[in-house]
Structures are given as C-alpha cells and as structure tokens.
Short mmCIF file of N, CA and C in Angstrom, two decimals:
data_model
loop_
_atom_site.label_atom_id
_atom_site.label_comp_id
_atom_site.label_asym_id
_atom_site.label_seq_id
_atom_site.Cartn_x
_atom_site.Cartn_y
_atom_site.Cartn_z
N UNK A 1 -80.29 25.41 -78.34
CA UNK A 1 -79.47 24.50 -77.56
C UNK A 1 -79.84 23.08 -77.94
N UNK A 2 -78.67 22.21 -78.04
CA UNK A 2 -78.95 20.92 -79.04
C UNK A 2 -78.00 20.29 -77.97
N UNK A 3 -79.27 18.95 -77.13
CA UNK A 3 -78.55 18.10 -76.46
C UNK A 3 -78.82 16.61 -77.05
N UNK A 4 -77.76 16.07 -76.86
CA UNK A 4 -77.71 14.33 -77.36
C UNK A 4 -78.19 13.41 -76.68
N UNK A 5 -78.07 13.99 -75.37
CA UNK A 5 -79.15 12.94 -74.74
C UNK A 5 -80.19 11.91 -74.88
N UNK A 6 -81.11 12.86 -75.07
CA UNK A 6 -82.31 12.01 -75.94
C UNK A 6 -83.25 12.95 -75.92
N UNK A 7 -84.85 12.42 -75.36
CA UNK A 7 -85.96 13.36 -75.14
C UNK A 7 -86.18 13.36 -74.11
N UNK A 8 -85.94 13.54 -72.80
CA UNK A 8 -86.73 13.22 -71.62
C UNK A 8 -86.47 14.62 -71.56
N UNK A 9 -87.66 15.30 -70.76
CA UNK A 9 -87.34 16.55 -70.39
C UNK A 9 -86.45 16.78 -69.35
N UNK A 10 -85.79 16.05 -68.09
CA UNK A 10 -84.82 15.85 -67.31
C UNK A 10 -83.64 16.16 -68.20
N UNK A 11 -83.28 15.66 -68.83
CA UNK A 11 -82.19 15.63 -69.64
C UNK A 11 -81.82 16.74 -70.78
N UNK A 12 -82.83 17.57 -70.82
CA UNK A 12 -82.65 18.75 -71.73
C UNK A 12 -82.51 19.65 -70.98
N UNK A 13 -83.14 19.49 -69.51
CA UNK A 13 -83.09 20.72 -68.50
C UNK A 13 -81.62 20.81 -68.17
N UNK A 14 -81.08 19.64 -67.96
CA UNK A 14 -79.32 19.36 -67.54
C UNK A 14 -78.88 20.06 -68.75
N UNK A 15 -78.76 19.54 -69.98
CA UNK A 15 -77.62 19.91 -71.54
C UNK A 15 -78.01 21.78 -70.80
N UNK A 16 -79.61 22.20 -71.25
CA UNK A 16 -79.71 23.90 -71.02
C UNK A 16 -78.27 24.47 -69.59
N UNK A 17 -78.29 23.95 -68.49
CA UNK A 17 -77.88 23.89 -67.36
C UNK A 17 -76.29 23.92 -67.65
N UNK A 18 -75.74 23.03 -68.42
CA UNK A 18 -74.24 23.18 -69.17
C UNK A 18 -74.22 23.91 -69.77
N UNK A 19 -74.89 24.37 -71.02
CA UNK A 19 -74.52 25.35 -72.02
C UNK A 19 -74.58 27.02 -70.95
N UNK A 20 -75.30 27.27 -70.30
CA UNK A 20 -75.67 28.45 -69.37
C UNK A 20 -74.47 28.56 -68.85
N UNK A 21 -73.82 27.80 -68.11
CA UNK A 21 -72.06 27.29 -67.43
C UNK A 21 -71.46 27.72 -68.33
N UNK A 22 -71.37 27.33 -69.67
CA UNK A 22 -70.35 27.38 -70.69
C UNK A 22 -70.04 28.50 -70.85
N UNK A 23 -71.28 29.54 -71.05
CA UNK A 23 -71.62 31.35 -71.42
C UNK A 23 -70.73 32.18 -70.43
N UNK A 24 -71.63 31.46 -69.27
CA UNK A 24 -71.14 32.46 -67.79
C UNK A 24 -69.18 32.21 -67.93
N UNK A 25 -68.84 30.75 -67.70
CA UNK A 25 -67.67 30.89 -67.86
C UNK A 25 -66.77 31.63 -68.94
N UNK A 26 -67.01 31.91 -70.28
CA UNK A 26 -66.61 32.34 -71.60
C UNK A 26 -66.56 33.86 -70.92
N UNK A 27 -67.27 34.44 -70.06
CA UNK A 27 -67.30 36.07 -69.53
C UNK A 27 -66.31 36.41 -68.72
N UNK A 28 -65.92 35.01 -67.58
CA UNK A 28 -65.83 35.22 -66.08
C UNK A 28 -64.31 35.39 -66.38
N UNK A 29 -63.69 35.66 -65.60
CA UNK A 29 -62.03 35.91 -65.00
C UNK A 29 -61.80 34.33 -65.16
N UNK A 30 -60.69 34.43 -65.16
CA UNK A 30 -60.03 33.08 -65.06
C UNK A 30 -60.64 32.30 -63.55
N UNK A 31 -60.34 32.72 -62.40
CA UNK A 31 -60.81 32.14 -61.44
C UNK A 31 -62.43 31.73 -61.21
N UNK A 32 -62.87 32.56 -61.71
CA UNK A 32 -64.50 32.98 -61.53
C UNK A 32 -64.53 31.23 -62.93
N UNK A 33 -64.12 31.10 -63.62
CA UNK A 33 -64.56 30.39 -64.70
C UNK A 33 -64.31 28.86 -64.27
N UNK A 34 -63.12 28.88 -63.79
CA UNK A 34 -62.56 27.24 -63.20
C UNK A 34 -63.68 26.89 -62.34
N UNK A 35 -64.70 27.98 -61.29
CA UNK A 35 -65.27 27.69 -60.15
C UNK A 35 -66.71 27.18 -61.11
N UNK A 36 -66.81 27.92 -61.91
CA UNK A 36 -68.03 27.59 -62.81
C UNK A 36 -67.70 26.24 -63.21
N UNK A 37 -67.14 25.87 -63.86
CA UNK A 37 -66.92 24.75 -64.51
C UNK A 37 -67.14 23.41 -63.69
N UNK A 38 -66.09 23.45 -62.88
CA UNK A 38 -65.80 22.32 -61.76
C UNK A 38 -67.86 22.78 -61.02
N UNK A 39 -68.13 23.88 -60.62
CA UNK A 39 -69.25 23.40 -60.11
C UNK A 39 -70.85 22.97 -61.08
N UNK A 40 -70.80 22.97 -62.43
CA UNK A 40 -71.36 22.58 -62.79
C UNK A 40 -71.10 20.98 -63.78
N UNK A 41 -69.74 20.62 -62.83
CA UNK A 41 -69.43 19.23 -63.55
C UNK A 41 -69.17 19.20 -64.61
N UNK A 42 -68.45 20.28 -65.83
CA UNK A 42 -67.54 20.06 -66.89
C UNK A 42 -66.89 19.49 -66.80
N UNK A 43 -66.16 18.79 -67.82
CA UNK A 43 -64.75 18.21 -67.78
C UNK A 43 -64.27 19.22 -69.23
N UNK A 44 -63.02 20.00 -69.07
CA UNK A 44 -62.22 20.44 -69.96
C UNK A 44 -61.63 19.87 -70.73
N UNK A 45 -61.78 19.50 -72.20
CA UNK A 45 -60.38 18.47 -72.73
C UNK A 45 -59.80 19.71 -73.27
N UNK A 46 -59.89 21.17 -73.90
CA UNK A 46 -59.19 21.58 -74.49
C UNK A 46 -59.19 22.91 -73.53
N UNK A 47 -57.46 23.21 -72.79
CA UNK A 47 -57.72 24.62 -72.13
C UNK A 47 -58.49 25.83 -73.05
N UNK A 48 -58.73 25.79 -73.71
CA UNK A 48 -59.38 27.49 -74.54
C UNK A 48 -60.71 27.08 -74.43
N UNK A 49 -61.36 25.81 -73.63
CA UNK A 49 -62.92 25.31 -73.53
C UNK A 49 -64.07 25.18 -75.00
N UNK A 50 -62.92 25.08 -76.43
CA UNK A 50 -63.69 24.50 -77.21
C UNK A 50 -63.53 23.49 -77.16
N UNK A 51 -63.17 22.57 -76.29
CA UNK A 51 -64.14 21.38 -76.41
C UNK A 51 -64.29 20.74 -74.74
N UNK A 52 -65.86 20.53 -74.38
CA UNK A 52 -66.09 20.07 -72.95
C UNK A 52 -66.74 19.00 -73.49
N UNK A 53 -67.03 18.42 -72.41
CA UNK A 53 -67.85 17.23 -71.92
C UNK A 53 -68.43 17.44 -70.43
N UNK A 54 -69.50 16.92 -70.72
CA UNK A 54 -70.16 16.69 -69.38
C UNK A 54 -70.41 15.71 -68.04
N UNK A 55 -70.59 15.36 -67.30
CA UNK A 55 -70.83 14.39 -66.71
C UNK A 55 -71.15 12.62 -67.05
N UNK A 56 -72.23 12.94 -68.12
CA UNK A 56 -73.00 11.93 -68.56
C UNK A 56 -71.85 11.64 -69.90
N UNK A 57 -70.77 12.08 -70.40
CA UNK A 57 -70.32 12.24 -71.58
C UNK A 57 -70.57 12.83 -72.39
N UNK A 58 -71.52 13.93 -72.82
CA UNK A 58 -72.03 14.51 -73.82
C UNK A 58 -71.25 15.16 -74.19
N UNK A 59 -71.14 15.97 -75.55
CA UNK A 59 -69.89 16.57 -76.50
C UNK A 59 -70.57 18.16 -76.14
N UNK A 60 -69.61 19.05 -75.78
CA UNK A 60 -70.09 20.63 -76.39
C UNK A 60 -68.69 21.07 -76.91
N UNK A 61 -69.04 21.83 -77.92
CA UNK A 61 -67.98 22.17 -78.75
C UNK A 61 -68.33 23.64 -78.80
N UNK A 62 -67.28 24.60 -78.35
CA UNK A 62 -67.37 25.78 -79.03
C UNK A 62 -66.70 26.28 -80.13
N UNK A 63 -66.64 27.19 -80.63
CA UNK A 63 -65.82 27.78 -81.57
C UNK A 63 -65.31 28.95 -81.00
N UNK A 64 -64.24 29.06 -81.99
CA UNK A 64 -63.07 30.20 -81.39
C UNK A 64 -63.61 31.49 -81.68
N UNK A 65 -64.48 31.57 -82.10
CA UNK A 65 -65.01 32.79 -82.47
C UNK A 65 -66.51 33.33 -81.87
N UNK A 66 -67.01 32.08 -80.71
CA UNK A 66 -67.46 32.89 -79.52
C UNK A 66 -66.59 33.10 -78.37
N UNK A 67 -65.70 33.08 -78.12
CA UNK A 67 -64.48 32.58 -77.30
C UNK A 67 -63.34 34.15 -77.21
N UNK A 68 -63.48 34.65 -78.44
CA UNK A 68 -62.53 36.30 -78.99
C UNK A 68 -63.45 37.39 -78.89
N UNK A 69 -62.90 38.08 -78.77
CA UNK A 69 -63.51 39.39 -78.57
C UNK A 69 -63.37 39.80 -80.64
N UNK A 70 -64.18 40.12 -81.28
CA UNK A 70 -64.37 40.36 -82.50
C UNK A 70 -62.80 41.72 -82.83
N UNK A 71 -62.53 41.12 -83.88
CA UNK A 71 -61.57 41.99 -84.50
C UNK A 71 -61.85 42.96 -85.95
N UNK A 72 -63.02 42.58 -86.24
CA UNK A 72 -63.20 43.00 -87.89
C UNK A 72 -64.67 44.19 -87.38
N UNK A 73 -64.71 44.57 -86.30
CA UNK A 73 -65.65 46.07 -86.13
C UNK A 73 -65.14 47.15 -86.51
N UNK A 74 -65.72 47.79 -87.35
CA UNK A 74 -65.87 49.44 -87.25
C UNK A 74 -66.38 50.36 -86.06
N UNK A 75 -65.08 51.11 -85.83
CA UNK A 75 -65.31 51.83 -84.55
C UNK A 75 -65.82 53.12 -84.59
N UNK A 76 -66.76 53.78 -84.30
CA UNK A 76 -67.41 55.25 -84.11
C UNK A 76 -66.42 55.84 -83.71
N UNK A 77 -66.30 57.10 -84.26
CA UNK A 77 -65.60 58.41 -83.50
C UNK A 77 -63.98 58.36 -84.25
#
C-alpha cells in the first residue's frame, strides 16, 4: 500500500484505512458499497471506482482487472 501523503505514521494509518474501504467495497452489493464509501470519506470520480480520492485529496486508482471477476480460468470437471 503506497500513500502520498508523506511519512508520518498518522497518515499511512489513514491511506491503509482507504485502501481496506476500497477492497471491502470492490466485494460488497451495490448498497453495502455506497455505505462503505461515503462512510469512509471517498469521493468517486469514476462510477466503476477506478478512480477515488480521498478526503485530504490523495489519488487511488484501481484497475479494471481487480474490479472483474477473471475470464481467462481453466475450469475443473
């Protein structure tokens, strides 16, 4: 986990604290995810949530490819 902040340990505990939000939301139901978000102070610029911001302004960017459920597995059976 890579925050821009700076070094204070306050401030890395927050970026950890967003990215954890980011995960849980990427799992949750649609409703379950808005409640995550809004309560850990995201701001959404892109509905599919690759790209947030935080409170303080900081950038998190996901990619679409933690975001999909994988298409290129080989299935057993």
């Amino acid at each position: 986990r890579f925050c821009k902040y700076g070094l204070g340990d306050e401030l890395l505990i927050v970026c950890a604290e967003i990215w954890d939000a980011l995960r849980a939301a990427t799992d949750a139901d649609l409703t379950l995810a808005q409640t995550i978000v809004d309560s850990a102070g995201i701001i959404v610029s892109n509905p599919d949530l690759t790209l947030c911001y935080d409170e303080r302004g900081a950038k998190y960017e996901l990619p679409n490819y933690v975001l999909s459920e994988p298409t290129n597995l080989i299935r057993d059976g």
